[in-house]
Coordinates of C-alpha atoms and ligand atoms in Angstrom, one line a residue:
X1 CA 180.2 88.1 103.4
X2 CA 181.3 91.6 102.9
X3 CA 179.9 92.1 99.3
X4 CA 178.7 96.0 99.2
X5 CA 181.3 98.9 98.6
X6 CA 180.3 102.4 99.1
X7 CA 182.1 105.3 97.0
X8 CA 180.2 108.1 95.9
X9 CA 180.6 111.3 97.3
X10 CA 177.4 112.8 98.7
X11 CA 177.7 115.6 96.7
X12 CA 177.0 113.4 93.7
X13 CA 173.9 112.4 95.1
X14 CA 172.7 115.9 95.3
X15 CA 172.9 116.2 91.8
X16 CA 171.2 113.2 91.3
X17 CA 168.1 114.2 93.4
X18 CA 168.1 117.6 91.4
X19 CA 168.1 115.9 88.1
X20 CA 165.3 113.8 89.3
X21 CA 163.3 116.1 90.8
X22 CA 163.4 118.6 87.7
X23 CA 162.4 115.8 85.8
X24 CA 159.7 113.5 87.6
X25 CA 156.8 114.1 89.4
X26 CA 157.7 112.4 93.5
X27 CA 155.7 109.6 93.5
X28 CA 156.7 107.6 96.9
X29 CA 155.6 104.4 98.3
X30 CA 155.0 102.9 101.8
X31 CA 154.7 99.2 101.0
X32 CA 154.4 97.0 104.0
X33 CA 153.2 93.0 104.3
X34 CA 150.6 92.8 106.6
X35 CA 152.4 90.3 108.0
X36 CA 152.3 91.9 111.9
X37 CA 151.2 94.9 113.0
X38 CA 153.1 98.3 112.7
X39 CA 156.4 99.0 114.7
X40 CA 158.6 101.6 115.2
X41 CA 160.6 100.9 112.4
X42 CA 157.8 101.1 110.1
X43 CA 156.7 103.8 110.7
X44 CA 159.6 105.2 110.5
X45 CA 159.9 104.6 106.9
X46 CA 156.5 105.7 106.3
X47 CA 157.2 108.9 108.2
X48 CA 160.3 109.4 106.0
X49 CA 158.6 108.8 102.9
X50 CA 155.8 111.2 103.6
X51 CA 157.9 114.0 104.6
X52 CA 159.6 113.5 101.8
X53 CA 156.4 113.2 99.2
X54 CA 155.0 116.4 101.0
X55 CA 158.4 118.3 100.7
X56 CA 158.6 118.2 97.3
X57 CA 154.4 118.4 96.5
X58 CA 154.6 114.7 95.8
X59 CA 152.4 111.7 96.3
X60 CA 152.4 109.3 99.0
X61 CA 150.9 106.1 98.0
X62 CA 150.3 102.8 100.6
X63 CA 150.7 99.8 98.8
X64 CA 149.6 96.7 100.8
X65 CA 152.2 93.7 99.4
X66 CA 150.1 90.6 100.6
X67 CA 151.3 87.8 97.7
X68 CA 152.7 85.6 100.9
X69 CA 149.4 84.1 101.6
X70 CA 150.9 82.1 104.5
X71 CA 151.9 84.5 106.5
X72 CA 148.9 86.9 106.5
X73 CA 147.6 88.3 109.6
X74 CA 143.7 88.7 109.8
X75 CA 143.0 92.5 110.6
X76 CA 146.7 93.5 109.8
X77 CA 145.7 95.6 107.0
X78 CA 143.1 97.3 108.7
X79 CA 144.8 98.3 111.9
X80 CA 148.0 99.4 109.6
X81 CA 145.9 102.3 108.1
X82 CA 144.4 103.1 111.6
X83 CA 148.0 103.3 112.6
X84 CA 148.9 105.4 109.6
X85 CA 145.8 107.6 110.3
X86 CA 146.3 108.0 113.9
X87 CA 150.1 109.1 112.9
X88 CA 149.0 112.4 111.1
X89 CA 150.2 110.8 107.6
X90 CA 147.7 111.3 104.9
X91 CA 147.6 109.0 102.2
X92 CA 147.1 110.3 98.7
X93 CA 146.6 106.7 96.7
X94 CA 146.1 103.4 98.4
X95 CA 143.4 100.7 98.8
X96 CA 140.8 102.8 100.8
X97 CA 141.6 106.1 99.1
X98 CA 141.7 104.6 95.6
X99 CA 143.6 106.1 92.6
X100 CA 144.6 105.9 88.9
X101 CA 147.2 104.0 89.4
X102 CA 145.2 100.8 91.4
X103 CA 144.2 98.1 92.4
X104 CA 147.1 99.0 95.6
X105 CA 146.9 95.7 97.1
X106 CA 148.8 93.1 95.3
X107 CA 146.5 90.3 95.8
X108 CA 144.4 92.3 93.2
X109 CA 146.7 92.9 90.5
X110 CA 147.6 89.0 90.0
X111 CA 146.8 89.9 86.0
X112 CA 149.1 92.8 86.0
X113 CA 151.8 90.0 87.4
X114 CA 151.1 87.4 84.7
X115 CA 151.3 89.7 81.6
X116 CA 154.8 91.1 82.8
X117 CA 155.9 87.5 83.5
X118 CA 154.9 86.4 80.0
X119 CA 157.7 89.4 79.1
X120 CA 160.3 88.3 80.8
X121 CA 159.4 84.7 79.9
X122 CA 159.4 86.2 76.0
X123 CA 162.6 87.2 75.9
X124 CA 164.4 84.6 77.9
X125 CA 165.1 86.9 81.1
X126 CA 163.1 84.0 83.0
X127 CA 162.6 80.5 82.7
X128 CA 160.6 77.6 84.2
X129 CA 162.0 75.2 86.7
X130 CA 161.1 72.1 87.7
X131 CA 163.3 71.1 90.6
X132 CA 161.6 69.5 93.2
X133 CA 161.8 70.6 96.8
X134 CA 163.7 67.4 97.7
X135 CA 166.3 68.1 95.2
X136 CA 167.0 71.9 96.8
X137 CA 167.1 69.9 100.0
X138 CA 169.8 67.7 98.7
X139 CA 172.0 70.6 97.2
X140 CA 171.5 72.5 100.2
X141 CA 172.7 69.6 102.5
X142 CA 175.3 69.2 99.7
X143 CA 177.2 72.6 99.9
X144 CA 176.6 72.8 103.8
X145 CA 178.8 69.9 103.8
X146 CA 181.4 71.4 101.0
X147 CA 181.5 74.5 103.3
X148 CA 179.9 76.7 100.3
X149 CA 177.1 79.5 100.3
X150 CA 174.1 76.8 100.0
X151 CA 172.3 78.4 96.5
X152 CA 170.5 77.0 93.4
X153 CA 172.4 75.9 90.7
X154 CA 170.7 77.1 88.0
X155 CA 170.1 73.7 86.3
X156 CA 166.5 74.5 84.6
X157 CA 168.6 77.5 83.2
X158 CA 169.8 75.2 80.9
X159 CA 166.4 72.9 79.9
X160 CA 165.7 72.7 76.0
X161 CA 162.7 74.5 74.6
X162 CA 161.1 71.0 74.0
X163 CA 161.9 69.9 77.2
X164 CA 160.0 72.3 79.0
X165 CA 157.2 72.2 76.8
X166 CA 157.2 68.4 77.7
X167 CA 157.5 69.2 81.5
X168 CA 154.1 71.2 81.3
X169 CA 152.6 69.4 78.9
X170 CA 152.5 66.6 81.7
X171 CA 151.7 68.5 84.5
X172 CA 154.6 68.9 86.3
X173 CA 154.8 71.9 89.3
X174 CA 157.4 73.9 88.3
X175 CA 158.1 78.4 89.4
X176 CA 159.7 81.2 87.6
X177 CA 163.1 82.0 88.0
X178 CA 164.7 85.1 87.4
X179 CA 168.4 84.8 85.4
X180 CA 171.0 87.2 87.2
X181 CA 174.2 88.1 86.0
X182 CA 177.5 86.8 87.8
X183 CA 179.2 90.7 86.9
X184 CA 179.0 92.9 89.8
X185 CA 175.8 95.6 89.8
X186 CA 176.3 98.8 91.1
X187 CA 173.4 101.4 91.8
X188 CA 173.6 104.8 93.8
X189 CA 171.9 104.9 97.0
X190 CA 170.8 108.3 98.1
X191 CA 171.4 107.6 101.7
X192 CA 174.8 105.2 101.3
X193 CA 176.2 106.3 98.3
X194 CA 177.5 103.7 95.8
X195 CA 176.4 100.0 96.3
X196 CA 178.0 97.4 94.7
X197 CA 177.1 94.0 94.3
X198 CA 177.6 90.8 92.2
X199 CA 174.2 88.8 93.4
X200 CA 175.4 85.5 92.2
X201 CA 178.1 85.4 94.7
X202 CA 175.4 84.1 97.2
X203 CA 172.3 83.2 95.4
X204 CA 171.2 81.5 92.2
X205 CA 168.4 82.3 90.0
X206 CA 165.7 83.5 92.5
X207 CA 162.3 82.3 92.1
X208 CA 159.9 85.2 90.7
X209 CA 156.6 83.6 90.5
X210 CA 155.8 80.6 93.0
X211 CA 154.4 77.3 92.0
X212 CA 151.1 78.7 93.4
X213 CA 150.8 81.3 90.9
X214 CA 152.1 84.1 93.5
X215 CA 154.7 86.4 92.6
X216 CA 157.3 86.6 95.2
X217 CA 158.3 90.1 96.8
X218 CA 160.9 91.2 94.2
X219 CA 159.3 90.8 91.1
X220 CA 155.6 92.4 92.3
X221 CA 157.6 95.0 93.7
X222 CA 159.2 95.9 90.9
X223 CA 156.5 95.9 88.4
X224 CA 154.3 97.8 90.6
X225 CA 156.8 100.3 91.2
X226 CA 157.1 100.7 87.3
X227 CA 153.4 101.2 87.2
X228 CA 152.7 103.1 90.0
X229 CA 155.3 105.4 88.6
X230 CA 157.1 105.7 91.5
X231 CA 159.9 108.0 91.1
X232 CA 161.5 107.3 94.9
X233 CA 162.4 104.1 96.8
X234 CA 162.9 104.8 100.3
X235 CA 162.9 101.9 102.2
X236 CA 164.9 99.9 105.0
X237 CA 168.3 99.2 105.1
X238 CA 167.4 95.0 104.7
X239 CA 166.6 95.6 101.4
X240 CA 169.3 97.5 100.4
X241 CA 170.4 93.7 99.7
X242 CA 167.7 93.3 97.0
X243 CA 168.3 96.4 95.5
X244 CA 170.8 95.0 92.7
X245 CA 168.3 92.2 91.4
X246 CA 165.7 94.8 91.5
X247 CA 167.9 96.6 88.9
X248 CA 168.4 93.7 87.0
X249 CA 164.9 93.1 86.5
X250 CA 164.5 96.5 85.8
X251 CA 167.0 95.8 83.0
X252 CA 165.2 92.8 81.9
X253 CA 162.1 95.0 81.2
X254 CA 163.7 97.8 79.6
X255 CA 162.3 100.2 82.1
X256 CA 163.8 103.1 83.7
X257 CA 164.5 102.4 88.0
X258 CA 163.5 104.9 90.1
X259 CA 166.3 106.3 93.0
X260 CA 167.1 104.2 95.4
X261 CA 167.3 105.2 99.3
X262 CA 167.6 102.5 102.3
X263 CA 166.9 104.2 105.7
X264 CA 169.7 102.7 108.2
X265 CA 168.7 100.5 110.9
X266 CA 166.5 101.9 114.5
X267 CA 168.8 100.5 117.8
X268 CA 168.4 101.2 121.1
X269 CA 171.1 103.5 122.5
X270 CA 173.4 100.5 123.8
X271 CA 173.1 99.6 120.3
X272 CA 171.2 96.5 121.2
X273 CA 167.7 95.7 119.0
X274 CA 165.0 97.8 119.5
X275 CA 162.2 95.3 120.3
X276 CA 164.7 94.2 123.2
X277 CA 164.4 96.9 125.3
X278 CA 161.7 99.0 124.3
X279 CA 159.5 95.9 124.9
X280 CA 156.2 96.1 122.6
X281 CA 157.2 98.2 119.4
X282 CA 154.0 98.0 118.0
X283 CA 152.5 101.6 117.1
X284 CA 149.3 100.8 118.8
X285 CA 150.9 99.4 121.7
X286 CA 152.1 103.7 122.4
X287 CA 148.7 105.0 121.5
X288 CA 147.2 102.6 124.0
X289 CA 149.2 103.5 126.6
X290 CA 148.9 107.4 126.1
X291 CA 151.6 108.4 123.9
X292 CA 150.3 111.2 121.4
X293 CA 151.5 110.4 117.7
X294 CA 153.6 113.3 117.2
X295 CA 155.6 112.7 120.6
X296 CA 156.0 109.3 118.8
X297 CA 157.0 110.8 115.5
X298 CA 159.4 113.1 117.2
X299 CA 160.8 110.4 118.9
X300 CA 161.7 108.4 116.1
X301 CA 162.9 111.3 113.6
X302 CA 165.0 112.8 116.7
X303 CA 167.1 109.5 116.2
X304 CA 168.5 109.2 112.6
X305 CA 169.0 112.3 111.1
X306 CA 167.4 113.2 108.1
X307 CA 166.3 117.0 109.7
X308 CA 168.2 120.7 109.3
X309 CA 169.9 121.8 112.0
X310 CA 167.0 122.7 114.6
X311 CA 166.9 118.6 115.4
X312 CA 170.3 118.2 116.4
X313 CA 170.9 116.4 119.2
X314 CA 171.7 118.9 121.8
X315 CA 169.1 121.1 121.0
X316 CA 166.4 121.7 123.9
X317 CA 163.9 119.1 123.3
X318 CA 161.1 120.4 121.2
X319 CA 158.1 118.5 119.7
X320 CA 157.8 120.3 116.7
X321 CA 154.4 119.9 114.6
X322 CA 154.1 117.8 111.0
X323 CA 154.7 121.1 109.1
X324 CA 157.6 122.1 110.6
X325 CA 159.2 118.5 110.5
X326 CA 158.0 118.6 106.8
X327 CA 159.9 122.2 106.1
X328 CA 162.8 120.4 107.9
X329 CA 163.0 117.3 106.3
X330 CA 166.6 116.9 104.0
X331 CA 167.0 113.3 103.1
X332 CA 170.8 114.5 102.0
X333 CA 170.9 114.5 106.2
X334 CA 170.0 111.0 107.1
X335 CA 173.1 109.3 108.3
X336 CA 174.0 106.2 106.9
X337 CA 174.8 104.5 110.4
X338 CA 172.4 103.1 112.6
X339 CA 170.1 105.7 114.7
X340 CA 169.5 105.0 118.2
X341 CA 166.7 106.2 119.7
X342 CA 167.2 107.8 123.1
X343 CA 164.2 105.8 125.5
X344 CA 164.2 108.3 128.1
X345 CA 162.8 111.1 125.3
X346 CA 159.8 109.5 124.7
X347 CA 157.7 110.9 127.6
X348 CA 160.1 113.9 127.3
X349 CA 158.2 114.5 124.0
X350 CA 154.9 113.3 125.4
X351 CA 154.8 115.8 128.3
X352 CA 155.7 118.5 125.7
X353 CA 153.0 117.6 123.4
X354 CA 150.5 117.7 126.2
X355 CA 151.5 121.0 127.5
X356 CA 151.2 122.2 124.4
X357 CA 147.8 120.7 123.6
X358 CA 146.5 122.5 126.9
X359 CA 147.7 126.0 125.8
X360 CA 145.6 125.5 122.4
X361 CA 142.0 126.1 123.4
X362 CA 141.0 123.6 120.8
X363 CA 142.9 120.9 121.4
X364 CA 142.2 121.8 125.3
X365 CA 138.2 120.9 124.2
X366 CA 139.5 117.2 122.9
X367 CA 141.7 116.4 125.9
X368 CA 138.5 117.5 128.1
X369 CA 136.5 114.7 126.4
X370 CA 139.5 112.2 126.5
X371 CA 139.8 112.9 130.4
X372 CA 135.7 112.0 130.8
X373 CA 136.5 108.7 128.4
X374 CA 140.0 108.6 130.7
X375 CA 137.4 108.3 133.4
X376 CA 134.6 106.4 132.4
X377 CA 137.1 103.5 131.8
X378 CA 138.9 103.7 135.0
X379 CA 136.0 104.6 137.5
X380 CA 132.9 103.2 135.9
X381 CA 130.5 102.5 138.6
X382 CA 131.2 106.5 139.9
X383 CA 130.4 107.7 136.2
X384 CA 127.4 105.2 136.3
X385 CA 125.8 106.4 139.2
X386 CA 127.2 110.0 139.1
X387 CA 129.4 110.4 141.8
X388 CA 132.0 112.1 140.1
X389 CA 130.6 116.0 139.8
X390 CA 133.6 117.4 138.5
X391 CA 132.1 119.2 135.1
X392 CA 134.0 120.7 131.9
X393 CA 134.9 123.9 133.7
X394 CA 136.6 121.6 136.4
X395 CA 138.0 119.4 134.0
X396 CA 139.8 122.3 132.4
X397 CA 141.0 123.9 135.5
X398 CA 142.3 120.0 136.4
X399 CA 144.2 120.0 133.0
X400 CA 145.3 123.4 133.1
X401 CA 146.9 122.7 136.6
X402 CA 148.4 119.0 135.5
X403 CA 150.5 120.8 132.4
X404 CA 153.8 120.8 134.2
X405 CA 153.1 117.3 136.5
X406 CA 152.0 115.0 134.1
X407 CA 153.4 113.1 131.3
X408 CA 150.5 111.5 130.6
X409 CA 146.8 111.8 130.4
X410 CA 146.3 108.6 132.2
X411 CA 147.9 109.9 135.1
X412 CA 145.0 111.7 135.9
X413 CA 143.1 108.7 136.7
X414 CA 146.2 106.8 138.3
X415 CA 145.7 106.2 142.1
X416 CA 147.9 109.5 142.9
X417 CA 144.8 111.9 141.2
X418 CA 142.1 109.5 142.3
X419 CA 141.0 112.5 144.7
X420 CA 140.8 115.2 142.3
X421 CA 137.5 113.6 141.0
X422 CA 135.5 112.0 143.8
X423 CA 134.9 113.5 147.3
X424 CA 136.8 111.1 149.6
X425 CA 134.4 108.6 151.6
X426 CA 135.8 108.4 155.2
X427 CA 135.7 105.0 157.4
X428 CA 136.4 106.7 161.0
X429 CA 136.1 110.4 161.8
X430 CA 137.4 112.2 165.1
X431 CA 135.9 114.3 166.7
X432 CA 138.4 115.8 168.7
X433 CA 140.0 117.3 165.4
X434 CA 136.7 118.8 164.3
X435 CA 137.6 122.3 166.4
X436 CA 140.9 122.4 164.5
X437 CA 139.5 121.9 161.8
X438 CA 136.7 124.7 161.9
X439 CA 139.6 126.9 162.4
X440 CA 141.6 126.6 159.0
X441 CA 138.8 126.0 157.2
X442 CA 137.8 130.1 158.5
X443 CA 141.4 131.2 157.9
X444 CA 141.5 129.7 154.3
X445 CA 138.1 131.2 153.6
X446 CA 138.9 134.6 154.4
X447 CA 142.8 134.8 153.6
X448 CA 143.4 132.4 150.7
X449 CA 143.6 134.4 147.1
X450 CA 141.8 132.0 144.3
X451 CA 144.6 131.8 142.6
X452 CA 146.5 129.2 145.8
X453 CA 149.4 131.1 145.8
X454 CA 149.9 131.5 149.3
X455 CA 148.2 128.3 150.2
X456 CA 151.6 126.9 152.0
X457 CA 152.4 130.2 153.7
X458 CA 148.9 130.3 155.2
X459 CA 149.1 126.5 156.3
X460 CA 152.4 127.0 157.9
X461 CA 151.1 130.5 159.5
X462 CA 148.2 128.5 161.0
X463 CA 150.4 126.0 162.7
X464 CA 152.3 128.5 164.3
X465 CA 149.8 130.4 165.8
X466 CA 147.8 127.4 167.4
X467 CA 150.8 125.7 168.2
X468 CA 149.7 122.4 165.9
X469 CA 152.5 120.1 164.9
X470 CA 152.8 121.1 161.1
X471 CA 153.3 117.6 159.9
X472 CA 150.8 116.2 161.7
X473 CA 148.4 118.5 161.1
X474 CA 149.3 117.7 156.9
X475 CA 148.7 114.2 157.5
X476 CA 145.4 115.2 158.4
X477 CA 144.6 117.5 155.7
X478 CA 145.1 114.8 153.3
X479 CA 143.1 112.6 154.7
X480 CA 140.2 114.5 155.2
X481 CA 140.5 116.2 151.7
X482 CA 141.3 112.8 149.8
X483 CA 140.6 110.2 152.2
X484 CA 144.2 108.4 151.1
X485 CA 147.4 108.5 152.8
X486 CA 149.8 108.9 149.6
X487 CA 149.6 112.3 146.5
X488 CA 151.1 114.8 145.9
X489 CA 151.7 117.8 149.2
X490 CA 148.8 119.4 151.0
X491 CA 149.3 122.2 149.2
X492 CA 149.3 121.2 145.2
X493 CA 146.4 119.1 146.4
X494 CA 144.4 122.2 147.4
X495 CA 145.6 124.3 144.6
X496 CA 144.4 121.5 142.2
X497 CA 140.6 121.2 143.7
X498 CA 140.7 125.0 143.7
X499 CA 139.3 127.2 146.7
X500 CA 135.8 126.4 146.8
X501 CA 135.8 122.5 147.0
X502 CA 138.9 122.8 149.2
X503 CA 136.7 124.7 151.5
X504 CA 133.6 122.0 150.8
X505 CA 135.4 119.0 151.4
X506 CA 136.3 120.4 154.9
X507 CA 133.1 121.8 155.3
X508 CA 131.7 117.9 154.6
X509 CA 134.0 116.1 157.0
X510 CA 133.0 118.7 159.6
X511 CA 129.4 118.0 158.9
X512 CA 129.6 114.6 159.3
X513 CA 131.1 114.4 163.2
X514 CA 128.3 116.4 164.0
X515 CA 125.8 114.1 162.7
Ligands
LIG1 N1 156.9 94.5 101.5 C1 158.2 95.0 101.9 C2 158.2 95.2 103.4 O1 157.6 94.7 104.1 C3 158.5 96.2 101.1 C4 159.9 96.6 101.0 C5 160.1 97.7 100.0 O2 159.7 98.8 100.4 O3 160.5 97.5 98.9 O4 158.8 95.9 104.0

C-alpha cells in the first residue's frame, strides 16, 4: 500500500515558510483527544508546536477534540493541561485561558459544525447516506473475500433528491459523507516534502458527521482550523494520511489550507515502539517519579532533530533552558525519519538539570521545600513526631553536597541517604570499642578542616598510629554514624553530615555505653 511520493526539494519548502510567514500571523495548534493521558509522543508535538509559535511571536492555541463521546476519559482533559503546565508550555488560547477565537473544545462548537455542514450539504460536496451498519458489514465481508481494500462504495452518492427527502421524511438514521476525488492530491509537507495521494484508492466517501449528530475528526478539524485561523499544522506523522482529504475539504469550502508539517515517528533506539521499552510513557508517570520537565523536554527534542547545530548528537550533553531551545528551534531541521530516543539520556539530563537547579540560589529555595515534602512522604511518623532535626541550612548543605551523586531528588530519601536525616538508633553497643572511639572522635575534632577534605587521610593516619585494622575499624564508623551496614564510604558519609554532627553522632554512641 505504497500510496505517498515525496519530491520537493527542501529548499522549496524554505520559500514556502518565508511566503507564509511574511504573510500570516503563526497561529499553531496542539489538538489532542482526551482519549488517555499525555505521552511522550504528545508532547512532543506540543513541544514542537510551541517552539515554533514562540519563534516566530506566534500563538499557541490547545484545542481539546472530544466529538468521540465513546472513548472519553473522565479527568483526561484536566490532567492534559496539568501536563502541559508542568512542561513549561504556556498556552496563549484554549479552554481555560479563553480567546477570540473560542469555544476550544469541540463538544461546544456543535453549531459552528452544523452551519458548515449545511455548506457542503448546499453545494453537493456532501450527501446523506442511509446504509445500514449490516450492509457495510456485508460489503466488507464481500471484498475481504474478493481480496480487495474493504471500502464504501459510494452508493447514497448516487440517491435522487426525492429520495432522500423521502428517506428523512420517514425517519430513517442516516450520516454525512464527504465526496473525494479518485485523481491523486498532492500537498507540500514542510517536514517530508511533496505528498501525494489519490484517497479513493483505499477508502470511499468518509463519513463527516455521525448518525449521532457528532462530527467525525476530519471534518471538525478542519473547520476549526479555518476558524481558528491557524496558519500552521504540525502534527504526527499518522496523519500525514488524512492530510489529502483535509485538502479536499478545504477545497470543498473554498478556503485557503494552512501548511502542512507531520513530525516523524518517536522509537526507541533498537527501533522497536516506544511504549515497549520505555514502559509507562505517560508524562505524569516521569514527573511522578522525579524527572524535571525540561530533562524530559530535552530528552525528547535531543531525538529528532528539528534544532541548530548545538543539539547534535555528539555534542556534550547539555540541558539547555526553554529559551535557548526556542532560539534554536529550525523546523527546516526535523528529519523526516523516525527519531529514536536514546533511554540512557534521560537521567543524563535529569542529573544535569538538578545540578543546575542547585547552583541557582532560587531554584536551590524550591528544591529545599521539595526535599522536606521528599521527606514527609517517605518518613512520616519521624516528621510527625520530629525526629528528623535536620533544618533549611542542613537541607542546603545536603543538596549542595548530592549535586554530583544524585540523579534524582528521591534519592535522597532512598534507603542509601536514610542516615543523612535521622540520628541512627543502635540495638547493641560495645563497650570495648568506646576507648577507640573517644580517640578519633579527639583527632577529628582538632585536625579535621570544615570543609572534609582530608577526612580520609586523617582516618587512614589514625589506623596507623593505633595499629587498628582500617577496614574494620570503617565497618564500625558506619555503623555507629548511620546505624546500617550498606551507603556510600566512611568518608562521603562524614563529609555529607558535616563536621559538627559527625562529631555528635559519635559523641551520642559514646554517651550511651556509659549509661
Ligand atoms: N485529535 C487529533 C489527535 O489526537 C489531532 C490530530 C491533528 O493534530 O490534526 O491527535
Amino acid at each position: 500500500m505504497l500510496f505517498l511520493t515525496k519530491y520537493v526539494s527542501k529548499s522549496v519548502l524554505y520559500i514556502c515558510i518565508r511566503r507564509y510567514k511574511t504573510e500570516t500571523a503563526v497561529r499553531v495548534r496542539f489538538a489532542p483527544s482526551p482519549t488517555g493521558y499525555l505521552h511522550l509522543g504528545g508532547l512532543r508535538t506540543a513541544l514542537y508546536n510551541y517552539f515554533f509559535a514562540k519563534k516566530h511571536n506566534g500563538t499557541f492555541i490547545l484545542r481539546i477534540e472530544d466529538t468521540d463521546q465513546t472513548r472519553l476519559v473522565p479527568g483526561a482533559v484536566e490532567q492534559l493541561q496539568e501536563d502541559l503546565q508542568w512542561s513549561g508550555i504556556i498556552i496563549n488560547e484554549g479552554p481555560t485561558q479563553g480567546g477570540t477565537y473560542g469555544p476550544y473544545l469541540q463538544s461546544e462548537r456543535l453549531d459552528i459544525y452544523r452551519k458548515q455542514l449545511k455548506v457542503l450539504l448546499d453545494n453537493g460536496s456532501a450527501y446523506h447516506c442511509f446504509c445500514t451498519d449490516k450492509r457495510l458489514q456485508l460489503l466488507k465481508k464481500e471484498s475481504l473475500r474478493n481480496q480487495e481494500i474493504p471500502k464504501y462504495d459510494n452508493k447514497c452518492r448516487h440517491l435522487s433528491k426525492e429520495n432522500v427527502q423521502a428517506n428523512l421524511e420517514s425517519g430513517k438514521p442516516s450520516c454525512i459523507r464527504f465526496k473525494i476525488t479518485d485523481q491523486e492530491e498532492s500537498f507540500d509537507d514542510l517536514i517530508y516534502g511533496r505528498i501525494a495521494y489519490n484517497i479513493s484508492l483505499n477508502e470511499g466517501d468518509p463519513v463527516i458527521v455521525k448518525s449521532d449528530g457528532f462530527p467525525t475528526y476530519h471534518f471538525a478539524n478542519v473547520v476549526d482550523d479555518h476558524f481558528m485561523n491557524i496558519s500552521h499544522v504540525l502534527r504526527g506523522v499518522e496523519w500525514q494520511i488524512s492530510t489529502t482529504k483535509h485538502i479536499l475539504l478545504y477545497r470543498a469550502f473554498n478556503w485557503k489550507p494552512p501548511l502542512f508539517g507531520h513530525l516523524p515517528l518517536l522509537m526507541n533506539s533498537d527501533g522497536t515502539k516506544l511504549s515497549k521499552r520505555q514502559g509507562d510513557i505517560k508524562i505524569n508517570h516521569f514527573r511522578e517519579t522525579g524527572i524535571f520537565p525540561q530533562a524530559l523536554i530535552n530528552f525528547i527534542v535531543h531525538s529528532g532533530g528539528g534544532f541548530t547545530k548545538d543539539l547534535e548528537r555528539n555534542v556534550k550533553p547539555k540541558c539547555y533552558s526553554m529559551e535557548e531551545l526556542t532560539q534554536q528551534f529550525d523546523i527546516t531541521k526535523i528529519n523526516s525519519h523516525s527519531g529514536k530516543v536514546m533511554e540512557e539520556r534521560l537521567i543524563q539530563f535529569n542529573k544535569l538539570e538538578l545540578h543546575k537547579k542547585i547552583n541557582d540560589s532560587n531554584e536551590l529555595e524550591k528544591l529545599v521545600t521539595e526535599v522536606k515534602e521528599l521527606l514527609k512522604v517517605a518518613f512520616p511518623k519521624r516528621v510527625e513526631n520530629n525526629s528528623i532535626q535536620l533544618n533549611d541550612d542542613q537541607i542546603r548543605d545536603v543538596l549542595r553536597w548530592s549535586a554530583t551523586r544524585i540523579s534524582k531528588l528521591s534519592d535522597l530519601v532512598s534507603k542509601k541517604f536514610k542516615f543523612v536525616w535521622f540520628v541512627p538508633t543502635h540495638s547493641t553497643v560495645i563497650n570495648d570499642e568506646i576507648e577507640t572511639l573517644a580517640l578519633v572522635k579527639s583527632r577529628l575534632e582538632k585536625k579535621l578542616d570544615d570543609d572534609m577534605s582530608d577526612v580520609n587521610v586523617l582516618l587512614k593516619e589514625f589506623c596507623q598510629d593505633h595499629g587498628i585494622k582500617y577496614r574494620e575499624f570503617m565497618h564500625l564508623l558506619r555503623y555507629v554514624l548511620s546505624g546500617i551496614e550498606e551507603g556510600p564510604s566512611i568518608a562521603e558519609m562524614m563529609s555529607i553530615l558535616g563536621k559538627e554532627n559527625t562529631i555528635k553522632r559519635l559523641e551520642m554512641y559514646i554517651n550511651k555505653t556509659k549509661v
